[in-house]
Amino acid sequence: MRAFTYERAKDPVEAARIVASRPGAKFIAGGTNLLDLMKIEVETPTHLVDVQDLKLDRIEKTRDGGLRIGALVTNTDLAADDRVRRDYGVLTRAIVAGASGQLRNKASTAGNLLQRTRCPYFYDTNMACNKRKPGSGCAAIGGYSRQLGVIGVSNDCIATFPGDMAVAMRVLDAVVETVDASGQRRSIAIADFHRLWGDRPDQDTVLRPGELITAVTLPRPIGGRHFYEKVRDRASYAYALVSVAAVIQRDGTGRVAFGGVAPRPWRVEAADALLPQGAAAVTARAFQGATPTKDNAFKLPLATRALASVLAQAADQNRA
Amino acid sequence: MAEPSELELSRRGVLTGGAATAALVATPLPALAQGQAPATPAPTMPVRLTVNGTARELTLDTRTTLLDALREHLHLTGTKKGCDHGQCGACTVMVEGKRINSCLTLAVMHDGDRVTTIEGLGTPDKLHPMQAAFVKHDGYQCGYCTPGQICSAVAVLDEIRRGIPSHVQADLTAKPLATNMEMRERMSGNICRCGAYSNIADAMAEVAGA
């Protein structure tokens, strides 16, 4: 690990100012992903600004009947919140489907959104990777790509966004709130937060240098039955091959987003409208234009089957 | 096993690896040192921890993980370093009562925090009930993952008591129960290469039922 200096910020704008003005500075919250990457020198910050004292660890009701989740609320606390369990079950389901109990106790809401891809070529510093080292090429293309993206990827990068929590937040139309060094606040729809890689796979999100996430807000509850179906290589503590976050209403309408397939939680609103027609119709629309590799082409039928499983569970619950 | 002599290494290098390997072995020491970074001292900071009830003060390189602070600086070697990347759970300790991977957090991030390690749970003369249950149910073979397993197991039962939900829970609004399925799911961040899982779950079930 490279040497760095460390400080604890007392105020969000002060934290943003330090990171914006100091080259090589980074925020650290839970640190579970950042420190992992610092150990292998994929991340090499020269200064860490610890945001743990910023008092962004509360979950509050918003005026319009939604919830405002502080950036530092741990994954465990968010999943366990009674209001989230009751009204936003897809979010609790997604969080507890990810990582391990130890990691969820430390990982923060903002950090979960900012976690980096688990593409094996991003982690292996001997390999070409445009995300890790812009312009160096992509060893994943033509390499071992079983876990990698099938849609929204580019000729420069076929990595996926690895998280579960954000897939549920995409279905719930969450909004990411930020503050920058000048104190300017910004609200970013979760749909726009993660970038498609294009020719800049080194940039994961639309955040500007020093811009700090302060909260994620959820609109008022939308009812329905909540599902997070995650298909992975073992029963627990593994990344999704494909995941499905869905809220299905009694009349068969609803919303669905897919994880493990793209640079961002993958939701196509025009595909949501096809939910009453069944899983195959939805995925045909949602994955129109997909560019899978030979290794990961299985993700397309798997997405259809995982969604079919969700719709069957929803129908069973309606009958019960 | 004895260290191979430089002569043996050189001979093996010539025979199997070719001239390049032999040349590397033969390179004089001062030349190797030239490749190293200049010796600017790494930043250090004071860190105060309360470990197993005892206040400790350290001055640490900012890069020091909580795991290395415990093992290398406080010589509490019960907590183990397995993968050092949060994948195996051997380093599990409790900070402010919650289990975390001590390898994936910096000691400086825990200034002022209370840490409980395996040494703080029980002693050889007075075992923690979970330690006693692991012995009784043979919840280990080589023992390397065991301190992490036990810290995690104690925390898991507390998480179930506090109603923290899990992936295997059917009804999210219900209180979770200490079932075998729940134990297995909640312990998935602790890997046991010997495969003592079923006995670990039995040990946990006994403590949960007590």
Short mmCIF file of C-alpha atoms in Angstrom, two decimals:
data_model
loop_
_atom_site.label_atom_id
_atom_site.label_comp_id
_atom_site.label_asym_id
_atom_site.label_seq_id
_atom_site.Cartn_x
_atom_site.Cartn_y
_atom_site.Cartn_z
CA MET A 1 0.00 0.00 0.00
CA ARG A 2 1.24 3.51 -0.82
CA ALA A 3 1.72 5.92 2.08
CA PHE A 4 -0.98 8.54 2.70
CA THR A 5 -1.94 11.21 5.18
CA TYR A 6 -5.28 11.02 6.95
CA GLU A 7 -7.74 13.42 8.51
CA ARG A 8 -11.29 13.42 9.79
CA ALA A 9 -13.57 16.08 8.35
CA LYS A 10 -16.07 17.80 10.63
CA ASP A 11 -18.42 19.16 7.99
CA PRO A 12 -19.58 17.95 4.53
CA VAL A 13 -18.61 21.12 2.65
CA GLU A 14 -15.21 21.16 4.37
CA ALA A 15 -14.71 17.51 3.34
CA ALA A 16 -15.66 18.33 -0.26
CA ARG A 17 -13.32 21.33 -0.27
CA ILE A 18 -10.34 19.28 0.88
CA VAL A 19 -10.88 16.51 -1.67
CA ALA A 20 -11.59 18.98 -4.52
CA SER A 21 -8.49 21.06 -3.83
CA ARG A 22 -5.95 18.37 -3.05
CA PRO A 23 -4.80 16.12 -5.90
CA GLY A 24 -4.74 12.48 -4.83
CA ALA A 25 -7.24 13.03 -2.00
CA LYS A 26 -10.19 10.67 -1.53
CA PHE A 27 -13.11 10.28 0.84
CA ILE A 28 -13.18 7.19 3.02
CA ALA A 29 -16.34 5.96 4.79
CA GLY A 30 -16.62 2.22 5.56
CA GLY A 31 -13.50 1.63 3.47
CA THR A 32 -14.30 -2.02 2.73
CA ASN A 33 -13.84 -1.62 -1.04
CA LEU A 34 -11.35 1.27 -1.07
CA LEU A 35 -8.90 -0.35 1.34
CA ASP A 36 -9.12 -3.64 -0.54
CA LEU A 37 -8.11 -1.81 -3.74
CA MET A 38 -5.41 0.22 -1.96
CA LYS A 39 -3.73 -3.00 -0.82
CA ILE A 40 -3.20 -4.07 -4.43
CA GLU A 41 -2.45 -0.47 -5.49
CA VAL A 42 -5.36 -0.22 -7.88
CA GLU A 43 -6.30 2.79 -5.76
CA THR A 44 -3.38 4.97 -4.65
CA PRO A 45 -4.72 7.98 -2.73
CA THR A 46 -2.13 10.26 -1.10
CA HIS A 47 -4.61 11.73 1.38
CA LEU A 48 -7.72 10.23 2.97
CA VAL A 49 -10.57 12.36 4.27
CA ASP A 50 -12.58 10.25 6.70
CA VAL A 51 -16.24 11.30 6.65
CA GLN A 52 -17.43 9.18 9.60
CA ASP A 53 -18.02 12.20 11.89
CA LEU A 54 -20.33 14.05 9.46
CA LYS A 55 -23.53 12.86 11.21
CA LEU A 56 -24.97 11.50 7.96
CA ASP A 57 -26.07 8.28 9.65
CA ARG A 58 -29.80 8.81 10.13
CA ILE A 59 -32.88 7.62 8.22
CA GLU A 60 -35.63 10.25 8.26
CA LYS A 61 -39.08 10.66 6.76
CA THR A 62 -39.33 13.23 3.97
CA ARG A 63 -42.16 15.73 3.68
CA ASP A 64 -43.69 13.90 0.71
CA GLY A 65 -43.91 10.59 2.59
CA GLY A 66 -40.63 9.06 1.43
CA LEU A 67 -37.38 8.31 3.28
CA ARG A 68 -34.09 10.15 3.36
CA ILE A 69 -31.19 7.77 4.00
CA GLY A 70 -28.00 9.40 5.26
CA ALA A 71 -24.90 8.58 3.21
CA LEU A 72 -23.24 6.90 6.20
CA VAL A 73 -26.11 4.62 7.22
CA THR A 74 -24.58 1.15 7.23
CA ASN A 75 -25.97 -1.54 4.95
CA THR A 76 -27.03 -3.50 8.06
CA ASP A 77 -28.91 -0.56 9.58
CA LEU A 78 -30.63 0.28 6.29
CA ALA A 79 -31.74 -3.32 5.71
CA ALA A 80 -32.99 -3.58 9.32
CA ASP A 81 -34.97 -0.32 9.39
CA ASP A 82 -38.64 -1.15 10.11
CA ARG A 83 -39.92 1.35 7.51
CA VAL A 84 -37.66 -0.08 4.82
CA ARG A 85 -38.66 -3.67 5.65
CA ARG A 86 -42.35 -2.78 5.52
CA ASP A 87 -42.55 -0.31 2.61
CA TYR A 88 -39.42 -0.92 0.51
CA GLY A 89 -38.88 -4.66 0.95
CA VAL A 90 -36.98 -4.96 -2.33
CA LEU A 91 -34.25 -2.79 -0.78
CA THR A 92 -33.86 -4.92 2.35
CA ARG A 93 -33.91 -8.06 0.20
CA ALA A 94 -31.19 -6.69 -2.10
CA ILE A 95 -28.92 -5.58 0.73
CA VAL A 96 -29.06 -8.87 2.64
CA ALA A 97 -28.38 -10.74 -0.63
CA GLY A 98 -25.03 -8.94 -0.88
CA ALA A 99 -21.64 -9.32 0.83
CA SER A 100 -21.33 -10.85 4.34
CA GLY A 101 -22.62 -9.81 7.76
CA GLN A 102 -19.22 -8.37 8.67
CA LEU A 103 -19.03 -6.25 5.50
CA ARG A 104 -22.63 -5.02 5.79
CA ASN A 105 -21.85 -3.80 9.32
CA LYS A 106 -19.14 -1.50 7.95
CA ALA A 107 -20.18 -0.66 4.38
CA SER A 108 -22.08 2.61 3.96
CA THR A 109 -24.99 3.56 1.71
CA ALA A 110 -22.90 6.01 -0.33
CA GLY A 111 -19.94 3.65 -0.48
CA ASN A 112 -22.14 0.85 -1.75
CA LEU A 113 -23.14 3.06 -4.71
CA LEU A 114 -19.49 3.94 -5.33
CA GLN A 115 -18.04 0.44 -5.12
CA ARG A 116 -15.96 -0.45 -8.14
CA THR A 117 -16.34 -3.34 -10.55
CA ARG A 118 -15.13 -6.84 -9.62
CA CYS A 119 -13.93 -7.57 -13.17
CA PRO A 120 -10.92 -9.87 -12.58
CA TYR A 121 -8.85 -7.89 -15.10
CA PHE A 122 -9.47 -4.66 -13.17
CA TYR A 123 -8.04 -6.37 -10.07
CA ASP A 124 -5.03 -7.93 -11.82
CA THR A 125 -2.51 -5.12 -12.21
CA ASN A 126 -0.51 -7.17 -14.73
CA MET A 127 -3.41 -7.05 -17.18
CA ALA A 128 -4.51 -4.35 -19.59
CA CYS A 129 -7.52 -2.46 -18.21
CA ASN A 130 -8.93 0.81 -19.52
CA LYS A 131 -10.81 1.33 -16.27
CA ARG A 132 -7.71 1.05 -14.12
CA LYS A 133 -5.26 2.58 -16.61
CA PRO A 134 -6.97 4.55 -19.40
CA GLY A 135 -5.66 3.70 -22.84
CA SER A 136 -4.01 0.42 -21.80
CA GLY A 137 -6.65 -1.77 -23.49
CA CYS A 138 -9.12 -4.33 -22.20
CA ALA A 139 -7.90 -7.84 -21.48
CA ALA A 140 -11.45 -8.91 -20.59
CA ILE A 141 -12.57 -8.59 -24.21
CA GLY A 142 -11.58 -11.95 -25.63
CA GLY A 143 -10.58 -13.07 -22.13
CA TYR A 144 -12.45 -14.83 -19.34
CA SER A 145 -15.76 -12.97 -19.44
CA ARG A 146 -18.27 -15.28 -17.78
CA GLN A 147 -19.12 -12.75 -15.04
CA LEU A 148 -19.00 -9.64 -17.22
CA GLY A 149 -21.51 -7.37 -18.91
CA VAL A 150 -23.93 -8.21 -21.71
CA ILE A 151 -25.48 -4.80 -22.36
CA GLY A 152 -24.51 -1.13 -22.07
CA VAL A 153 -20.86 -2.14 -22.37
CA SER A 154 -18.40 -0.66 -24.89
CA ASN A 155 -15.44 -1.54 -27.07
CA ASP A 156 -13.21 -0.26 -24.25
CA CYS A 157 -14.76 -2.04 -21.25
CA ILE A 158 -17.21 -4.87 -20.59
CA ALA A 159 -17.19 -4.70 -16.79
CA THR A 160 -20.37 -4.61 -14.70
CA PHE A 161 -21.48 -2.57 -11.72
CA PRO A 162 -21.30 -5.30 -9.05
CA GLY A 163 -23.74 -4.08 -6.38
CA ASP A 164 -27.17 -5.30 -5.28
CA MET A 165 -28.47 -2.35 -3.22
CA ALA A 166 -28.41 0.04 -6.18
CA VAL A 167 -30.47 -2.35 -8.32
CA ALA A 168 -33.29 -2.11 -5.78
CA MET A 169 -32.84 1.66 -5.57
CA ARG A 170 -33.22 1.86 -9.36
CA VAL A 171 -36.57 0.10 -9.14
CA LEU A 172 -37.61 2.51 -6.38
CA ASP A 173 -36.53 5.62 -8.40
CA ALA A 174 -34.15 6.76 -5.66
CA VAL A 175 -32.37 10.12 -5.87
CA VAL A 176 -28.72 10.67 -4.86
CA GLU A 177 -28.11 13.96 -3.02
CA THR A 178 -24.68 15.58 -3.08
CA VAL A 179 -22.83 18.68 -1.96
CA ASP A 180 -19.70 20.18 -3.52
CA ALA A 181 -16.81 22.35 -2.35
CA SER A 182 -18.78 25.56 -2.88
CA GLY A 183 -21.71 24.26 -0.83
CA GLN A 184 -23.82 23.71 -3.97
CA ARG A 185 -26.31 20.86 -3.58
CA ARG A 186 -27.36 18.58 -6.40
CA SER A 187 -29.98 15.82 -6.79
CA ILE A 188 -29.13 13.05 -9.25
CA ALA A 189 -31.70 10.43 -10.27
CA ILE A 190 -30.26 6.96 -9.65
CA ALA A 191 -30.96 6.24 -13.34
CA ASP A 192 -28.35 8.87 -14.28
CA PHE A 193 -25.85 8.27 -11.46
CA HIS A 194 -23.77 5.41 -12.91
CA ARG A 195 -22.26 6.06 -16.35
CA LEU A 196 -22.23 3.72 -19.31
CA TRP A 197 -18.53 3.12 -19.95
CA GLY A 198 -18.27 4.45 -23.51
CA ASP A 199 -14.68 5.55 -24.11
CA ARG A 200 -14.16 6.63 -20.45
CA PRO A 201 -14.51 3.46 -18.39
CA ASP A 202 -12.26 5.01 -15.73
CA GLN A 203 -15.23 7.23 -14.75
CA ASP A 204 -17.82 5.14 -12.91
CA THR A 205 -20.32 7.84 -12.01
CA VAL A 206 -21.34 11.39 -12.92
CA LEU A 207 -19.90 12.78 -9.65
CA ARG A 208 -17.44 15.65 -10.08
CA PRO A 209 -14.10 15.79 -8.25
CA GLY A 210 -14.75 16.44 -4.56
CA GLU A 211 -18.53 16.08 -4.85
CA LEU A 212 -19.75 14.27 -1.72
CA ILE A 213 -22.86 12.11 -1.44
CA THR A 214 -24.86 13.24 1.60
CA ALA A 215 -28.00 11.10 1.27
CA VAL A 216 -30.16 8.89 -0.91
CA THR A 217 -33.87 9.67 -0.93
CA LEU A 218 -36.68 7.24 -1.69
CA PRO A 219 -40.01 8.54 -3.03
CA ARG A 220 -43.19 7.57 -1.16
CA PRO A 221 -43.89 3.82 -1.10
CA ILE A 222 -45.51 2.32 -4.20
CA GLY A 223 -47.04 -0.77 -2.58
CA GLY A 224 -46.93 -4.05 -4.48
CA ARG A 225 -44.99 -7.20 -3.77
CA HIS A 226 -41.24 -6.82 -3.48
CA PHE A 227 -38.68 -9.29 -4.79
CA TYR A 228 -34.91 -9.54 -5.17
CA GLU A 229 -33.97 -12.74 -6.96
CA LYS A 230 -30.20 -13.21 -7.10
CA VAL A 231 -28.59 -16.02 -9.09
CA ARG A 232 -24.97 -16.73 -8.16
CA ASP A 233 -22.36 -19.46 -8.13
CA ARG A 234 -22.92 -20.31 -4.44
CA ALA A 235 -25.84 -19.83 -2.05
CA SER A 236 -24.37 -16.89 -0.14
CA TYR A 237 -21.58 -14.30 -0.24
CA ALA A 238 -21.01 -14.17 -4.01
CA TYR A 239 -21.63 -11.57 -6.70
CA ALA A 240 -24.66 -11.88 -8.92
CA LEU A 241 -24.43 -13.62 -12.25
CA VAL A 242 -27.86 -12.10 -12.79
CA SER A 243 -30.18 -10.46 -10.28
CA VAL A 244 -33.74 -9.23 -10.61
CA ALA A 245 -35.21 -6.47 -8.45
CA ALA A 246 -38.95 -6.19 -8.94
CA VAL A 247 -42.06 -4.61 -7.48
CA ILE A 248 -45.15 -6.35 -8.86
CA GLN A 249 -48.66 -4.99 -8.31
CA ARG A 250 -51.74 -7.16 -7.87
CA ASP A 251 -52.89 -6.43 -11.46
CA GLY A 252 -49.60 -7.73 -12.89
CA THR A 253 -48.09 -4.33 -13.70
CA GLY A 254 -44.86 -3.30 -12.02
CA ARG A 255 -41.21 -2.36 -12.28
CA VAL A 256 -38.10 -4.45 -12.82
CA ALA A 257 -34.33 -3.84 -12.88
CA PHE A 258 -31.50 -6.29 -13.51
CA GLY A 259 -28.13 -6.54 -11.78
CA GLY A 260 -24.89 -8.25 -12.85
CA VAL A 261 -25.44 -7.49 -16.54
CA ALA A 262 -24.38 -3.89 -17.23
CA PRO A 263 -22.31 -0.90 -16.05
CA ARG A 264 -25.34 0.25 -14.07
CA PRO A 265 -28.48 -1.28 -12.61
CA TRP A 266 -30.32 -2.10 -15.83
CA ARG A 267 -33.88 -0.92 -16.13
CA VAL A 268 -35.78 -0.09 -19.31
CA GLU A 269 -39.09 1.58 -18.52
CA ALA A 270 -40.59 0.44 -21.86
CA ALA A 271 -39.88 -3.15 -20.74
CA ASP A 272 -41.66 -2.56 -17.40
CA ALA A 273 -44.83 -1.90 -19.42
CA LEU A 274 -44.63 -5.44 -20.82
CA LEU A 275 -44.72 -7.16 -17.39
CA PRO A 276 -48.36 -8.29 -17.78
CA GLN A 277 -47.24 -10.19 -20.93
CA GLY A 278 -44.72 -12.29 -19.00
CA ALA A 279 -40.97 -12.58 -18.48
CA ALA A 280 -39.90 -13.31 -22.06
CA ALA A 281 -41.59 -10.18 -23.40
CA VAL A 282 -39.93 -8.04 -20.73
CA THR A 283 -36.40 -9.34 -21.22
CA ALA A 284 -36.69 -9.27 -25.03
CA ARG A 285 -37.28 -5.52 -24.72
CA ALA A 286 -34.91 -4.85 -21.81
CA PHE A 287 -31.99 -6.65 -23.45
CA GLN A 288 -32.61 -5.45 -27.02
CA GLY A 289 -29.19 -4.75 -28.56
CA ALA A 290 -27.30 -6.90 -26.03
CA THR A 291 -23.73 -7.82 -26.99
CA PRO A 292 -22.88 -10.87 -24.88
CA THR A 293 -19.65 -12.84 -25.27
CA LYS A 294 -19.55 -16.58 -25.83
CA ASP A 295 -18.80 -17.00 -22.11
CA ASN A 296 -21.66 -14.90 -20.76
CA ALA A 297 -24.43 -15.38 -23.33
CA PHE A 298 -26.10 -17.62 -20.72
CA LYS A 299 -27.01 -14.46 -18.78
CA LEU A 300 -29.76 -13.59 -21.27
CA PRO A 301 -31.88 -16.74 -20.82
CA LEU A 302 -30.96 -16.69 -17.12
CA ALA A 303 -32.44 -13.18 -16.77
CA THR A 304 -35.68 -14.37 -18.38
CA ARG A 305 -35.86 -17.40 -16.08
CA ALA A 306 -35.04 -15.40 -12.94
CA LEU A 307 -37.80 -12.94 -13.82
CA ALA A 308 -40.20 -15.81 -14.60
CA SER A 309 -39.47 -17.16 -11.11
CA VAL A 310 -40.30 -13.76 -9.59
CA LEU A 311 -43.56 -13.51 -11.54
CA ALA A 312 -44.53 -17.05 -10.47
CA GLN A 313 -43.89 -16.13 -6.82
CA ALA A 314 -46.00 -12.98 -7.23
CA ALA A 315 -48.85 -15.02 -8.73
CA ASP A 316 -48.60 -17.55 -5.86
CA GLN A 317 -48.80 -14.75 -3.29
CA ASN A 318 -51.87 -13.32 -5.04
CA ARG A 319 -53.60 -16.70 -4.78
CA ALA A 320 -52.67 -17.18 -1.11
CA MET B 1 14.21 -27.26 5.65
CA ALA B 2 17.63 -25.60 5.27
CA GLU B 3 17.97 -22.52 3.07
CA PRO B 4 19.53 -23.40 -0.30
CA SER B 5 22.95 -21.84 -0.70
CA GLU B 6 23.61 -19.20 -3.32
CA LEU B 7 25.76 -21.71 -5.20
CA GLU B 8 22.88 -24.22 -5.40
CA LEU B 9 20.45 -21.51 -6.56
CA SER B 10 22.90 -20.38 -9.24
CA ARG B 11 23.49 -23.91 -10.46
CA ARG B 12 19.73 -24.66 -10.59
CA GLY B 13 19.18 -21.35 -12.37
CA VAL B 14 21.72 -22.19 -15.07
CA LEU B 15 20.32 -25.67 -15.51
CA THR B 16 16.59 -24.88 -15.60
CA GLY B 17 16.00 -21.16 -15.91
CA GLY B 18 18.84 -20.14 -18.16
CA ALA B 19 21.37 -17.33 -17.90
CA ALA B 20 18.88 -14.62 -16.86
CA THR B 21 18.02 -16.38 -13.59
CA ALA B 22 21.65 -16.99 -12.83
CA ALA B 23 22.49 -13.36 -13.50
CA LEU B 24 19.74 -12.24 -11.07
CA VAL B 25 21.09 -14.40 -8.31
CA ALA B 26 24.59 -13.16 -8.95
CA THR B 27 23.61 -9.45 -8.86
CA PRO B 28 25.44 -7.76 -5.99
CA LEU B 29 23.27 -6.37 -3.16
CA PRO B 30 23.95 -2.63 -3.63
CA ALA B 31 22.53 -2.79 -7.16
CA LEU B 32 19.26 -4.30 -5.85
CA ALA B 33 18.92 -1.55 -3.28
CA GLN B 34 19.02 1.14 -5.98
CA GLY B 35 15.56 0.09 -7.18
CA GLN B 36 13.98 0.83 -3.81
CA ALA B 37 12.07 4.04 -3.03
CA PRO B 38 13.92 6.76 -1.12
CA ALA B 39 13.43 6.38 2.60
CA THR B 40 10.95 9.18 3.36
CA PRO B 41 9.23 8.30 6.62
CA ALA B 42 5.58 7.28 6.17
CA PRO B 43 3.02 9.44 8.00
CA THR B 44 2.14 8.24 11.50
CA MET B 45 -0.70 9.15 13.86
CA PRO B 46 -1.66 8.50 17.47
CA VAL B 47 -4.49 5.98 17.94
CA ARG B 48 -6.32 5.23 21.19
CA LEU B 49 -8.24 1.97 21.38
CA THR B 50 -9.99 0.18 24.22
CA VAL B 51 -9.19 -3.44 23.53
CA ASN B 52 -10.94 -6.06 25.64
CA GLY B 53 -11.59 -3.41 28.28
CA THR B 54 -8.02 -2.09 28.44
CA ALA B 55 -7.12 1.39 27.14
CA ARG B 56 -4.22 1.24 24.70
CA GLU B 57 -2.32 4.04 23.00
CA LEU B 58 -0.30 3.54 19.85
CA THR B 59 1.48 5.61 17.25
CA LEU B 60 0.90 3.97 13.91
CA ASP B 61 1.72 4.29 10.24
CA THR B 62 -1.62 5.46 8.78
CA ARG B 63 -1.63 2.34 6.57
CA THR B 64 -1.88 0.01 9.57
CA THR B 65 -5.07 -2.02 9.48
CA LEU B 66 -6.93 -2.70 12.70
CA LEU B 67 -5.86 -6.33 12.24
CA ASP B 68 -2.17 -5.45 12.10
CA ALA B 69 -2.54 -3.05 15.04
CA LEU B 70 -3.95 -5.92 17.12
CA ARG B 71 -1.48 -8.56 16.00
CA GLU B 72 1.77 -6.73 15.33
CA HIS B 73 1.55 -3.83 17.78
CA LEU B 74 -0.59 -5.13 20.66
CA HIS B 75 0.59 -8.75 20.17
CA LEU B 76 -2.96 -10.07 20.40
CA THR B 77 -2.33 -12.84 17.90
CA GLY B 78 -5.61 -14.67 18.52
CA THR B 79 -7.15 -12.70 15.67
CA LYS B 80 -5.88 -14.28 12.46
CA LYS B 81 -4.82 -12.95 9.08
CA GLY B 82 -6.20 -15.19 6.35
CA CYS B 83 -6.82 -13.56 2.99
CA ASP B 84 -6.31 -9.93 4.19
CA HIS B 85 -9.07 -8.90 1.73
CA GLY B 86 -12.31 -9.47 3.64
CA GLN B 87 -13.11 -12.72 1.93
CA CYS B 88 -12.36 -15.31 4.61
CA GLY B 89 -13.48 -13.81 7.94
CA ALA B 90 -10.48 -15.11 9.95
CA CYS B 91 -9.86 -11.52 11.15
CA THR B 92 -13.40 -10.97 12.50
CA VAL B 93 -13.50 -8.88 15.69
CA MET B 94 -16.22 -6.79 17.31
CA VAL B 95 -15.96 -3.02 17.24
CA GLU B 96 -18.49 -1.19 19.41
CA GLY B 97 -20.26 -4.55 19.70
CA LYS B 98 -20.58 -5.20 15.94
CA ARG B 99 -18.57 -7.76 14.01
CA ILE B 100 -16.38 -6.46 11.20
CA ASN B 101 -13.41 -7.62 9.12
CA SER B 102 -10.44 -6.06 10.94
CA CYS B 103 -8.30 -6.45 7.79
CA LEU B 104 -10.51 -4.05 5.79
CA THR B 105 -10.41 -1.11 8.15
CA LEU B 106 -7.64 1.25 9.20
CA ALA B 107 -6.67 1.51 12.86
CA VAL B 108 -6.78 5.34 12.59
CA MET B 109 -10.47 5.08 11.64
CA HIS B 110 -11.13 3.55 15.07
CA ASP B 111 -9.55 6.14 17.34
CA GLY B 112 -11.61 6.03 20.55
CA ASP B 113 -13.41 2.77 19.69
CA ARG B 114 -14.01 -0.31 21.83
CA VAL B 115 -12.66 -3.51 20.29
CA THR B 116 -13.37 -7.07 21.44
CA THR B 117 -11.14 -9.88 20.19
CA ILE B 118 -11.15 -13.61 20.90
CA GLU B 119 -8.83 -12.89 23.88
CA GLY B 120 -11.60 -10.73 25.37
CA LEU B 121 -14.37 -13.30 25.08
CA GLY B 122 -12.97 -15.92 27.44
CA THR B 123 -9.82 -17.39 28.94
CA PRO B 124 -8.51 -20.96 29.02
CA ASP B 125 -9.80 -21.21 32.60
CA LYS B 126 -13.11 -19.53 31.95
CA LEU B 127 -14.31 -20.16 28.41
CA HIS B 128 -17.02 -18.08 26.80
CA PRO B 129 -20.09 -20.32 26.26
CA MET B 130 -19.46 -20.20 22.50
CA GLN B 131 -15.85 -21.34 23.00
CA ALA B 132 -17.04 -24.20 25.22
CA ALA B 133 -19.66 -25.18 22.64
CA PHE B 134 -17.05 -25.20 19.83
CA VAL B 135 -14.91 -27.57 21.93
CA LYS B 136 -17.87 -29.81 22.77
CA HIS B 137 -19.14 -30.01 19.17
CA ASP B 138 -15.69 -30.23 17.58
CA GLY B 139 -16.32 -27.01 15.61
CA TYR B 140 -12.82 -26.90 14.10
CA GLN B 141 -9.96 -28.99 12.81
CA CYS B 142 -6.80 -26.96 12.21
CA GLY B 143 -8.16 -24.05 14.26
CA TYR B 144 -6.88 -21.19 12.13
CA CYS B 145 -10.32 -19.78 11.27
CA THR B 146 -11.70 -20.55 14.74
CA PRO B 147 -11.16 -17.19 16.53
CA GLY B 148 -12.93 -15.44 13.64
CA GLN B 149 -15.67 -18.08 13.59
CA ILE B 150 -16.27 -17.69 17.33
CA CYS B 151 -16.32 -13.87 17.26
CA SER B 152 -18.66 -14.02 14.29
CA ALA B 153 -20.89 -16.66 15.92
CA VAL B 154 -21.26 -14.61 19.12
CA ALA B 155 -22.17 -11.54 17.04
CA VAL B 156 -24.60 -13.53 14.85
CA LEU B 157 -26.64 -14.63 17.86
CA ASP B 158 -26.74 -11.00 19.00
CA GLU B 159 -27.86 -9.90 15.52
CA ILE B 160 -30.67 -12.47 15.57
CA ARG B 161 -31.71 -11.23 19.04
CA ARG B 162 -31.75 -7.65 17.74
CA GLY B 163 -33.91 -8.70 14.78
CA ILE B 164 -31.39 -7.94 11.99
CA PRO B 165 -32.92 -9.52 8.85
CA SER B 166 -31.17 -12.08 6.63
CA HIS B 167 -31.35 -13.41 3.09
CA VAL B 168 -33.10 -16.63 4.14
CA GLN B 169 -35.90 -14.93 6.08
CA ALA B 170 -39.31 -15.54 4.45
CA ASP B 171 -41.20 -12.71 6.17
CA LEU B 172 -39.11 -9.54 6.46
CA THR B 173 -41.37 -8.01 9.10
CA ALA B 174 -41.09 -11.05 11.42
CA LYS B 175 -38.37 -11.53 14.03
CA PRO B 176 -35.68 -13.91 12.77
CA LEU B 177 -35.23 -17.26 14.53
CA ALA B 178 -31.96 -19.03 15.35
CA THR B 179 -32.52 -21.85 12.86
CA ASN B 180 -29.82 -23.90 11.15
CA MET B 181 -30.58 -22.14 7.83
CA GLU B 182 -30.17 -18.75 9.51
CA MET B 183 -26.85 -19.70 11.11
CA ARG B 184 -25.46 -20.98 7.83
CA GLU B 185 -26.50 -17.89 5.89
CA ARG B 186 -25.28 -15.44 8.52
CA MET B 187 -21.92 -17.23 8.89
CA SER B 188 -21.19 -17.17 5.13
CA GLY B 189 -18.47 -14.53 5.61
CA ASN B 190 -16.37 -17.03 7.61
CA ILE B 191 -14.64 -19.66 5.53
CA CYS B 192 -13.36 -22.93 7.06
CA ARG B 193 -10.99 -24.79 4.78
CA CYS B 194 -11.28 -27.91 6.95
CA GLY B 195 -15.05 -27.88 6.49
CA ALA B 196 -16.21 -27.82 10.12
CA TYR B 197 -19.35 -25.94 9.16
CA SER B 198 -21.98 -28.40 10.36
CA ASN B 199 -20.32 -28.69 13.79
CA ILE B 200 -20.03 -24.90 14.03
CA ALA B 201 -23.77 -24.61 13.35
CA ASP B 202 -24.40 -27.24 16.07
CA ALA B 203 -22.28 -25.29 18.55
CA MET B 204 -24.18 -22.10 17.74
CA ALA B 205 -27.52 -23.86 18.09
CA GLU B 206 -26.57 -25.07 21.56
CA VAL B 207 -25.60 -21.56 22.70
CA ALA B 208 -28.71 -20.06 21.09
CA GLY B 209 -30.92 -22.55 22.92
CA ALA B 210 -29.24 -22.03 26.29
#
